[in-house]
Coordinates of C-alpha atoms and ligand atoms in Angstrom, one line a residue:
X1 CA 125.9 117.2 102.2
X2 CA 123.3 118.0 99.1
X3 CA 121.6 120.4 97.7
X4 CA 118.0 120.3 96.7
X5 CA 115.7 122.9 95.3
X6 CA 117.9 125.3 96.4
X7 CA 118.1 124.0 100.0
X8 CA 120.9 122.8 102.2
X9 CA 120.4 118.7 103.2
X10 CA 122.3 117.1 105.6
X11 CA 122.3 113.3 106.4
X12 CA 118.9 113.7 104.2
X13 CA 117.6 116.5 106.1
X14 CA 117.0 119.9 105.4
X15 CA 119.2 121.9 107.4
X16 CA 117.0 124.5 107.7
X17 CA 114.1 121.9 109.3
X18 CA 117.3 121.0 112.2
X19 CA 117.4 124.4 112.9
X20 CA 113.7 124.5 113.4
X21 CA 113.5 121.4 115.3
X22 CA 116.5 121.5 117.3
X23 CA 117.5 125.2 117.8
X24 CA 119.9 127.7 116.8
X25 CA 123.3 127.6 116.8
X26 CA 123.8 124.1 116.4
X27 CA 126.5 121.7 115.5
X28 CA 125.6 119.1 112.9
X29 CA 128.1 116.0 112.0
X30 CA 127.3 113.6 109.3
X31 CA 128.5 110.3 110.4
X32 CA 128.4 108.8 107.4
X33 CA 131.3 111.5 106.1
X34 CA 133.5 110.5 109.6
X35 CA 133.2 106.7 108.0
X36 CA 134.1 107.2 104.7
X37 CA 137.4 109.9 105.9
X38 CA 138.8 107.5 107.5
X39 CA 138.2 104.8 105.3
X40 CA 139.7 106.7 102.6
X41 CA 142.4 107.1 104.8
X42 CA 143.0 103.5 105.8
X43 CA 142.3 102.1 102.7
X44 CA 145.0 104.5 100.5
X45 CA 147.7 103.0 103.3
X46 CA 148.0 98.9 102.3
X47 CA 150.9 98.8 104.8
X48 CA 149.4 96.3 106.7
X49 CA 150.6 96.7 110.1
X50 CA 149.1 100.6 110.4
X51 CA 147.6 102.5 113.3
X52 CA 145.9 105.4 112.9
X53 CA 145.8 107.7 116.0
X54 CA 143.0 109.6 116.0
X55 CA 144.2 113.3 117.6
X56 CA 140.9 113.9 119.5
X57 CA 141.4 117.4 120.3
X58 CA 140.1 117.7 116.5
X59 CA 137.1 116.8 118.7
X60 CA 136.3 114.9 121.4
X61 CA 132.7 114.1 121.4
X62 CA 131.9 110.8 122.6
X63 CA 129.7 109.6 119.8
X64 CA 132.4 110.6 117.0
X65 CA 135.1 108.8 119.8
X66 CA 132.6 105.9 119.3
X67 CA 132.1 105.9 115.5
X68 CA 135.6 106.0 115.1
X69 CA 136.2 103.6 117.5
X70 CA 134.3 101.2 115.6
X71 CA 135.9 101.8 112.4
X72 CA 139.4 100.8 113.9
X73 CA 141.0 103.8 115.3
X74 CA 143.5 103.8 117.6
X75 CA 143.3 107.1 120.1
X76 CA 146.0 110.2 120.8
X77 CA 145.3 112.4 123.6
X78 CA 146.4 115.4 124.9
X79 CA 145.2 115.5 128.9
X80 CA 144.1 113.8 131.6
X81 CA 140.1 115.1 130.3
X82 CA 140.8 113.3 127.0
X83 CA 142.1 110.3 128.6
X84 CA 139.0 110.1 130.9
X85 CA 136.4 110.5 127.3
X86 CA 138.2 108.1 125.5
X87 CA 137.7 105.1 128.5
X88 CA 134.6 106.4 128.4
X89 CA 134.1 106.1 125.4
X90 CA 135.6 102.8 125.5
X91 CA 138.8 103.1 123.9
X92 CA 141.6 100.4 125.7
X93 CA 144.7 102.1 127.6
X94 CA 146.3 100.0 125.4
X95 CA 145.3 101.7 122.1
X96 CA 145.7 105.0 124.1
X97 CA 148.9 107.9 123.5
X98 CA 149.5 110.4 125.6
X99 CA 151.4 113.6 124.1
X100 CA 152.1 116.7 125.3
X101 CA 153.8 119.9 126.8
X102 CA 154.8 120.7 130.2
X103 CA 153.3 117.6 131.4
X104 CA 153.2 118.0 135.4
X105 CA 154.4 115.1 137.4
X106 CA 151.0 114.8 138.5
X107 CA 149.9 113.7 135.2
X108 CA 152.9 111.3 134.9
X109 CA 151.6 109.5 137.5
X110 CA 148.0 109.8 136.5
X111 CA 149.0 107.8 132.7
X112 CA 151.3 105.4 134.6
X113 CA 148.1 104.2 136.8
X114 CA 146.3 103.5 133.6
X115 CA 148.7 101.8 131.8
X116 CA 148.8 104.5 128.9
X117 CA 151.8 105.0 126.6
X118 CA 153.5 108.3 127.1
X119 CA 155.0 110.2 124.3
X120 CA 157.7 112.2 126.0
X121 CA 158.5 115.6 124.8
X122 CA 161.4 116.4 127.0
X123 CA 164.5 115.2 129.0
X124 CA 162.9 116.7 132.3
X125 CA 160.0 114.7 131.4
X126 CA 161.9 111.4 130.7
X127 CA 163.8 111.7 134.3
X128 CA 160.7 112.1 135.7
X129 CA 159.0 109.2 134.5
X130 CA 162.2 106.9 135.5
X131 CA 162.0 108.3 139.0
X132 CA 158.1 107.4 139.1
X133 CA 158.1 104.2 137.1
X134 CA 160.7 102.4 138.7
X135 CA 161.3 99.9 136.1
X136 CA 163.0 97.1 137.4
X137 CA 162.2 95.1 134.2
X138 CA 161.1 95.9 130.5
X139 CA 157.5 95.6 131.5
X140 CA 154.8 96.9 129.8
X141 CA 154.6 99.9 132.7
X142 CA 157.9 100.6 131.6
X143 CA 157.4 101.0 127.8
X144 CA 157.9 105.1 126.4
X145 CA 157.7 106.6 123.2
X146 CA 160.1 109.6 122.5
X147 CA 158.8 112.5 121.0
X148 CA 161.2 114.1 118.4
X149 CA 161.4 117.6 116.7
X150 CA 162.9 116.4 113.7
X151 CA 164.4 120.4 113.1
X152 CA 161.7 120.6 110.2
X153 CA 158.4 122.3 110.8
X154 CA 155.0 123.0 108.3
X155 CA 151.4 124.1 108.8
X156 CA 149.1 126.5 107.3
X157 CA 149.3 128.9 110.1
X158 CA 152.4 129.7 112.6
X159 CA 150.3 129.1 115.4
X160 CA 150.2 125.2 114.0
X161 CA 153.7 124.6 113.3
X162 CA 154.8 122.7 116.1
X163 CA 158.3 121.7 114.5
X164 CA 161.4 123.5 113.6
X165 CA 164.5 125.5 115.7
X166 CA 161.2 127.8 117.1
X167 CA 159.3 125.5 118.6
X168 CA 158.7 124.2 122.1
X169 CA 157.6 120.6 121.3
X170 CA 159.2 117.6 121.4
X171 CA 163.1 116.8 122.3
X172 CA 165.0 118.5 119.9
X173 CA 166.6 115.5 117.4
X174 CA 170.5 116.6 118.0
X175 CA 169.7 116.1 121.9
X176 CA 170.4 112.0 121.1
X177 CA 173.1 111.4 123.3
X178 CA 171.3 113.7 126.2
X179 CA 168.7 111.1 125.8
X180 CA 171.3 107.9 125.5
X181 CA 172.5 108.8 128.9
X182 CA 169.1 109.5 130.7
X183 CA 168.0 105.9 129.5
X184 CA 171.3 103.9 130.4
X185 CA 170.9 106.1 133.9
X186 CA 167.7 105.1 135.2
X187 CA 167.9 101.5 133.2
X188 CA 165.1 99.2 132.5
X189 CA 163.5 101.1 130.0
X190 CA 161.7 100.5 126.5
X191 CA 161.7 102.9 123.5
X192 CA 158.9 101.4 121.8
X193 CA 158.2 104.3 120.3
X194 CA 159.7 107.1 117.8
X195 CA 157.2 110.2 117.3
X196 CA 157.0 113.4 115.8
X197 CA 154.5 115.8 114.7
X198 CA 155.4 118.8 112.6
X199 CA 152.3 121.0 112.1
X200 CA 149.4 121.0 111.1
X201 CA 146.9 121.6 108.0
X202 CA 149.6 120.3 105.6
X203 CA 148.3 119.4 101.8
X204 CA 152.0 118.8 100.4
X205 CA 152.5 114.6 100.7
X206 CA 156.1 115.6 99.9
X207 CA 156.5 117.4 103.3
X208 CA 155.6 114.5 105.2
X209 CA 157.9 112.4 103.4
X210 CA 160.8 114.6 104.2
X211 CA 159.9 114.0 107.9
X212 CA 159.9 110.4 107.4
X213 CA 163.4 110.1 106.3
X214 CA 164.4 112.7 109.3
X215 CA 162.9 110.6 111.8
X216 CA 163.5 107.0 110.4
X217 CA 167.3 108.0 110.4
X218 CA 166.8 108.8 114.1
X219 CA 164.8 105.3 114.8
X220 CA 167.4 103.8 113.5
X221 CA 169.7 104.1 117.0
X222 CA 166.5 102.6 119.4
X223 CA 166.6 98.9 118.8
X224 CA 163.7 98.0 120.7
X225 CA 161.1 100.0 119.0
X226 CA 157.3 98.8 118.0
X227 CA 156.4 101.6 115.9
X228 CA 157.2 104.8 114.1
X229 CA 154.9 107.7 114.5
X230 CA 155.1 110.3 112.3
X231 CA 152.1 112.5 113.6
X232 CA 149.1 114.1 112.3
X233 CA 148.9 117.3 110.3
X234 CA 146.8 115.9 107.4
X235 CA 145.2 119.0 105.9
X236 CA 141.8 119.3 103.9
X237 CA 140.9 122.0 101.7
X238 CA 138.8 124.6 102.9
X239 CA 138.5 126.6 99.7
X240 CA 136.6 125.3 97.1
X241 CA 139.8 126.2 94.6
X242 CA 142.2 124.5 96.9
X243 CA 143.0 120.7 96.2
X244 CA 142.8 117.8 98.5
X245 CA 145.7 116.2 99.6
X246 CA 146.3 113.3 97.2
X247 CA 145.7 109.9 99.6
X248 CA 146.2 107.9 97.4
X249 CA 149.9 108.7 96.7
X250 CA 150.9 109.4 99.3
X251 CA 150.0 106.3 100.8
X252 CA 151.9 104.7 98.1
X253 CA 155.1 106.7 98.9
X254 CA 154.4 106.3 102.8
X255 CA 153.9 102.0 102.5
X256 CA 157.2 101.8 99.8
X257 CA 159.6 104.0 102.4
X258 CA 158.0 102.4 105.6
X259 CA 158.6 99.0 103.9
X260 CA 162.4 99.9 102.8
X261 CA 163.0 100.8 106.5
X262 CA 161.9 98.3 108.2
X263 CA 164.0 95.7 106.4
X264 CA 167.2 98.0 106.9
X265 CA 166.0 98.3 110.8
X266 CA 166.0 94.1 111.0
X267 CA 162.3 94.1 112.0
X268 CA 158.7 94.8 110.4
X269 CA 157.4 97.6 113.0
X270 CA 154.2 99.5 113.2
X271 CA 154.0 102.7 111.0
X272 CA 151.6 105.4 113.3
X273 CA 150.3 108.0 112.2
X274 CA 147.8 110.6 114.1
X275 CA 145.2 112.5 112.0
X276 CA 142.4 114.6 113.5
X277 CA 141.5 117.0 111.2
X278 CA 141.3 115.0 108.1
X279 CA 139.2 112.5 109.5
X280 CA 136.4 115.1 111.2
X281 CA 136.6 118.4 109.6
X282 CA 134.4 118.0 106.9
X283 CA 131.6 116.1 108.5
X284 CA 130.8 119.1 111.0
X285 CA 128.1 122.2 110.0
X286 CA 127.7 125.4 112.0
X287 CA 124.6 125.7 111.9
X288 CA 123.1 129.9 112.7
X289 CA 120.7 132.2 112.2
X290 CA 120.9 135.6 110.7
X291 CA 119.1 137.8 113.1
X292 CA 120.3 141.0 111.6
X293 CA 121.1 142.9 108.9
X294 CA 122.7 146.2 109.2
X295 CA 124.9 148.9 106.9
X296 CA 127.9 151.2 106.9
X297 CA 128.9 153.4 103.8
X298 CA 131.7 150.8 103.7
X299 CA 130.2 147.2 104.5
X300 CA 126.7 145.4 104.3
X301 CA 127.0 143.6 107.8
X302 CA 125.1 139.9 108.0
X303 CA 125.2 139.6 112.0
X304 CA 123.9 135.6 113.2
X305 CA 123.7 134.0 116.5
X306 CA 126.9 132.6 117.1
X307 CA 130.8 133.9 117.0
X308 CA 134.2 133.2 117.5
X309 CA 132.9 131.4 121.0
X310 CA 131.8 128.4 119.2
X311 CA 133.9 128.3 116.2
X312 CA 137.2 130.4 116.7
X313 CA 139.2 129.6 113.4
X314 CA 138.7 132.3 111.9
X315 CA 139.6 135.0 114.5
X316 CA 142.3 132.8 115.5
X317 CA 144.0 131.9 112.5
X318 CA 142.1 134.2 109.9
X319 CA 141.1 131.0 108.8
X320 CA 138.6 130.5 105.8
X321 CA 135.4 128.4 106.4
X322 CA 133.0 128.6 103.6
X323 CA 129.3 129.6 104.5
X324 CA 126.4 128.8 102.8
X325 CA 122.7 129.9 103.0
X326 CA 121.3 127.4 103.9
X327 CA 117.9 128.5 102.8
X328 CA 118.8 129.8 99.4
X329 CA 122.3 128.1 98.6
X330 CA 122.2 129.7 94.9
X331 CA 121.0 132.6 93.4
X332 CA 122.3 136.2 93.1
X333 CA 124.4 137.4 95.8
X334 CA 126.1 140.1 97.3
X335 CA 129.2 140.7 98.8
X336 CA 129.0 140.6 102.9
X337 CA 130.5 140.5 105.7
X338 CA 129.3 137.9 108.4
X339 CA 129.6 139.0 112.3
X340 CA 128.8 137.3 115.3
X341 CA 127.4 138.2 118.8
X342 CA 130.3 139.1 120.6
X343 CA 131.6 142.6 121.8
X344 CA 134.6 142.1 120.4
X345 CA 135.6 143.8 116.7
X346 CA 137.4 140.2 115.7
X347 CA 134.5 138.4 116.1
X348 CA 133.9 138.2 111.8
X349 CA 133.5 134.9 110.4
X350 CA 134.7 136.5 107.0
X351 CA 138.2 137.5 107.4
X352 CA 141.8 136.6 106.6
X353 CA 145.0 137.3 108.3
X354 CA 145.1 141.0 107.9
X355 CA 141.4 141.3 109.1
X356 CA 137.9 141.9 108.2
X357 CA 137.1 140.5 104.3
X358 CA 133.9 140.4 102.2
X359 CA 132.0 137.0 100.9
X360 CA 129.6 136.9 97.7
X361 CA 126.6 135.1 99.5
X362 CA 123.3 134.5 97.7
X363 CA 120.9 136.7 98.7
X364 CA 120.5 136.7 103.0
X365 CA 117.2 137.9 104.8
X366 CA 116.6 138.1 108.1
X367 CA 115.5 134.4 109.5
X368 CA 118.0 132.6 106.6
X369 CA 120.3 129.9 108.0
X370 CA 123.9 129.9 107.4
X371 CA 125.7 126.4 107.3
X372 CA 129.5 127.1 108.1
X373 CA 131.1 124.4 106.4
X374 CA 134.5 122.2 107.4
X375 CA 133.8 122.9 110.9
X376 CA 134.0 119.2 111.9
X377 CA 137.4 119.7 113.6
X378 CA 138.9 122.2 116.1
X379 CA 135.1 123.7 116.1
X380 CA 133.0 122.4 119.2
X381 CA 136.4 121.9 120.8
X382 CA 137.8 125.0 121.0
X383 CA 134.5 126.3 122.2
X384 CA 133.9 128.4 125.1
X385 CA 131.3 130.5 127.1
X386 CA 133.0 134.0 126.4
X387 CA 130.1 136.7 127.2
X388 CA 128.1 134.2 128.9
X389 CA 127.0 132.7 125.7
X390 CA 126.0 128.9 126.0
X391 CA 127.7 126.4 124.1
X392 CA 125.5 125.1 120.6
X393 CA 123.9 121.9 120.8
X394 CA 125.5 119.0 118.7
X395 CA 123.6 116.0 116.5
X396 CA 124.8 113.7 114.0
X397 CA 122.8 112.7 111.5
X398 CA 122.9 109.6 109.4
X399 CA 119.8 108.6 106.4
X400 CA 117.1 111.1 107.5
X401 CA 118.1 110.3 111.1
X402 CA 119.0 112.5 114.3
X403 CA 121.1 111.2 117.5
X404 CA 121.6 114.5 119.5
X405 CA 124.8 114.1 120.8
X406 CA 125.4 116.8 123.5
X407 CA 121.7 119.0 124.7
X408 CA 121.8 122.2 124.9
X409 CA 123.5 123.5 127.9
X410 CA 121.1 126.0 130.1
X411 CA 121.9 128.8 132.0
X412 CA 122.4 126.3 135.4
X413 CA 125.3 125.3 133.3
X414 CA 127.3 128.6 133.8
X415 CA 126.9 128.3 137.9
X416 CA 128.5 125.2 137.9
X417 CA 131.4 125.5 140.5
X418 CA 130.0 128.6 141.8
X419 CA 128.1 129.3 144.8
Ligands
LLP1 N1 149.2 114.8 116.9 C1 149.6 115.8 117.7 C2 150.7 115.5 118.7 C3 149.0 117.0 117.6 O1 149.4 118.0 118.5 C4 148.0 117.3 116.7 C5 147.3 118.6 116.6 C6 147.6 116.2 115.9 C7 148.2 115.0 116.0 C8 146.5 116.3 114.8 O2 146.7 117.3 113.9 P1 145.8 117.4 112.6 O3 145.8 116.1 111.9 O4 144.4 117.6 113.1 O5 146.3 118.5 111.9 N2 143.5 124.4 116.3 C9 144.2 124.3 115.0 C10 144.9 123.0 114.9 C11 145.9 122.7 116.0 C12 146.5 121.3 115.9 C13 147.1 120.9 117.2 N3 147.7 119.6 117.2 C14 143.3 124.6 113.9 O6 142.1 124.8 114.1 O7 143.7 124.6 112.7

């Protein structure tokens, strides 16, 4: 992203000339920002035997699935419709995990077929895998990973902690013996995998160290693992006054501990770790336009084409996204509240946890384009067709260029399934 004469570029191009050309709302990735993220990732871990898990639910667009693919990812899904974009987007089973929650049998089956790792997240799930696999010998059919709540949880919101005596996921870590006897029951097999993941949107390095020590003590008692996997959760700053994560050390801390493990464990493993947001979220741009302006004695209303049915952080979480105008980034501004075009009060794109909240925006007119910004990750994704609107259209731009990476859909699109 730059600015120039006032105007909002992206990949080199004006954002306000993609609007024109491509229509509005639209969903704009710079590739060259998914590159570098993970990059920066990679390169601030020198532990040499890393994989990085891309959590694709951040989103699961096949040419970001691609680019990332290419840069050396290694792929975590959460559904049978993941697993099927990731082939497709040529990811190998082998470089596939599967986690999740109340996984039917049905799905069991469906990873087994395709030679994917499962993560298991309970004991009901681990019996029902032995029944199905059948492993008569360590094979690689037979290989698991065990998903762990490590009793420890963290995340910017409480609907992302996914760790801690609360929460659903995972076995919970003093269930050991529980999990002992299941494996010695149904025989044959291999824990190649320790995993947990304990929230997400975390900027502390120190809280992902904590974990580590939790769930390397635990490793400790499967002697035939490949890798640790401490999850994802890797948060980015959304405020301009909030500061990044610091990479860099904690990749030290991360290399030194995994390293001092490993020799006390009697075998150099894999260290895993699954990040979605940090590696998408800041390439991706809502792109809208302000169609109307409107008062009340209290607020100055800034209403655009798009709501909580394309990008639904905010309601959701009360999560901040900063917005620009696109067409006058600087200048004097005003303070505003931005609405979308749903019938629904919480559809603001300007609010916090307790509700409805006013932004200073330069100056907006009618016909201005708004860039929401950090909207890389659990945007397009979490998308939906709520009041029959259709989904945005998404591109990725790279040097001046445009690869449209999903059209627009069309009113045909909302039929589909219906007579
Ligand atoms: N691994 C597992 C097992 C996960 O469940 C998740 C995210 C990740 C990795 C990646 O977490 P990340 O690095 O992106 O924080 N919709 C919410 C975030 C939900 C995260 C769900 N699980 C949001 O918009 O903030």
């Amino acid at each position: 992203m730059e600015l120039k004469n006032n105007h909002l570029y992206l990949g080199g191009l004006p954002a306000t000339q993609l609007i024109e050309e491509y229509g509005s709302p639209l969903y704009v990735y710079e590739e060259e920002t998914i590159r570098n993220r993970y990059k920066d990732f990679a390169e601030n871990i020198s532990y040499p035997h890393l994989r990085i898990y891309y959590a694709c639910k951040a989103n699961s667009n096949l040419a970001i699935l691609r680019v990332l693919k290419e840069e050396g990812a290694w792929i975590d899904v959460s559904s049978p419709g993941e697993v099927f974009l990731v082939l497709k987007a040529g990811f190998p089973p082998e470089k596939i995990l599967f986690t999740s929650e109340s996984v039917p049998t049905e799905e069991i089956e469906f990873l087994i077929h395709r030679g994917i790792l499962i993560n298991i997240s309970s004991l009901s799930q681990l019996v029902r895998y032995g029944d199905l696999a059948q492993c008569k010998k360590q094979d690689a059919g037979c290989k698991i990973s065990l998903r762990i709540n490590p009793d420890v949880g963290a995340g910017q919101h409480k609907h992302v902690i996914t760790g801690g005596r609360k929460s659903h996921f995972g076995i919970f870590i003093d269930q050991l013996d529980e999990i002992q006897s299941v494996l010695t029951r149904l025989k044959g097999i291999q824990v190649s995998g320790i995993h947990c993941h304990i929230g997400s949107g975390i900027t502390e390095g120190r809280q992902f160290l904590e974990v580590m020590e939790i769930l390397c003590g635990f490793a400790m008692e499967f002697p035939s693992l490949e890798f640790v996997n401490f999850g994802g959760g890797f948060g980015v700053p959304y405020k301009r006054d909030e500061s990044p994560l610091d990479m860099k050390a904690l990749g030290r801390e991360l290399t030194l501990y995994f390293e001092g493990f490993c020799s006390q464990y009697g075998k150099t493993l894999s260290l895993a770790l699954e990040p979605g947001r940090y590696l998408v979220a800041e390439s991706g741009f809502l792109l809208a336009k302000v169609n109307t302006i409107k008062r009340t004695p209290r607020y100055k209303f800034v209403g655009v084409n798009t709501g909580f049915n394309h990008l639904v952080r905010p309601m959701a979480y009360g999560a901040y996204h900063e917005i620009l105008n696109a067409s006058r980034v600087e200048g004097e501004g005003e303070p505003v509240v931005v609405t979308g075009n749903l019938c629904e009060s919480g559809d603001l794109f300007t609010q916090n946890e307790e509700g409805i909240e006013e932004r200073w925006i330069p100056q907006i007119e009618e016909g201005d384009v708004l860039a929401i910004l950090n909207a890389g990750a659990y945007g397009y994704s979490m998308s939906s067709n709520y009041d029959g609107r259709l989904k945005p259209m998404e591109i990725m731009v790279k040097e001046g260029k445009v690869q449209v990476i999903r059209k627009r859909e069309t009113l045909e699109d909302l039929l589909r399934g219906m007579e």
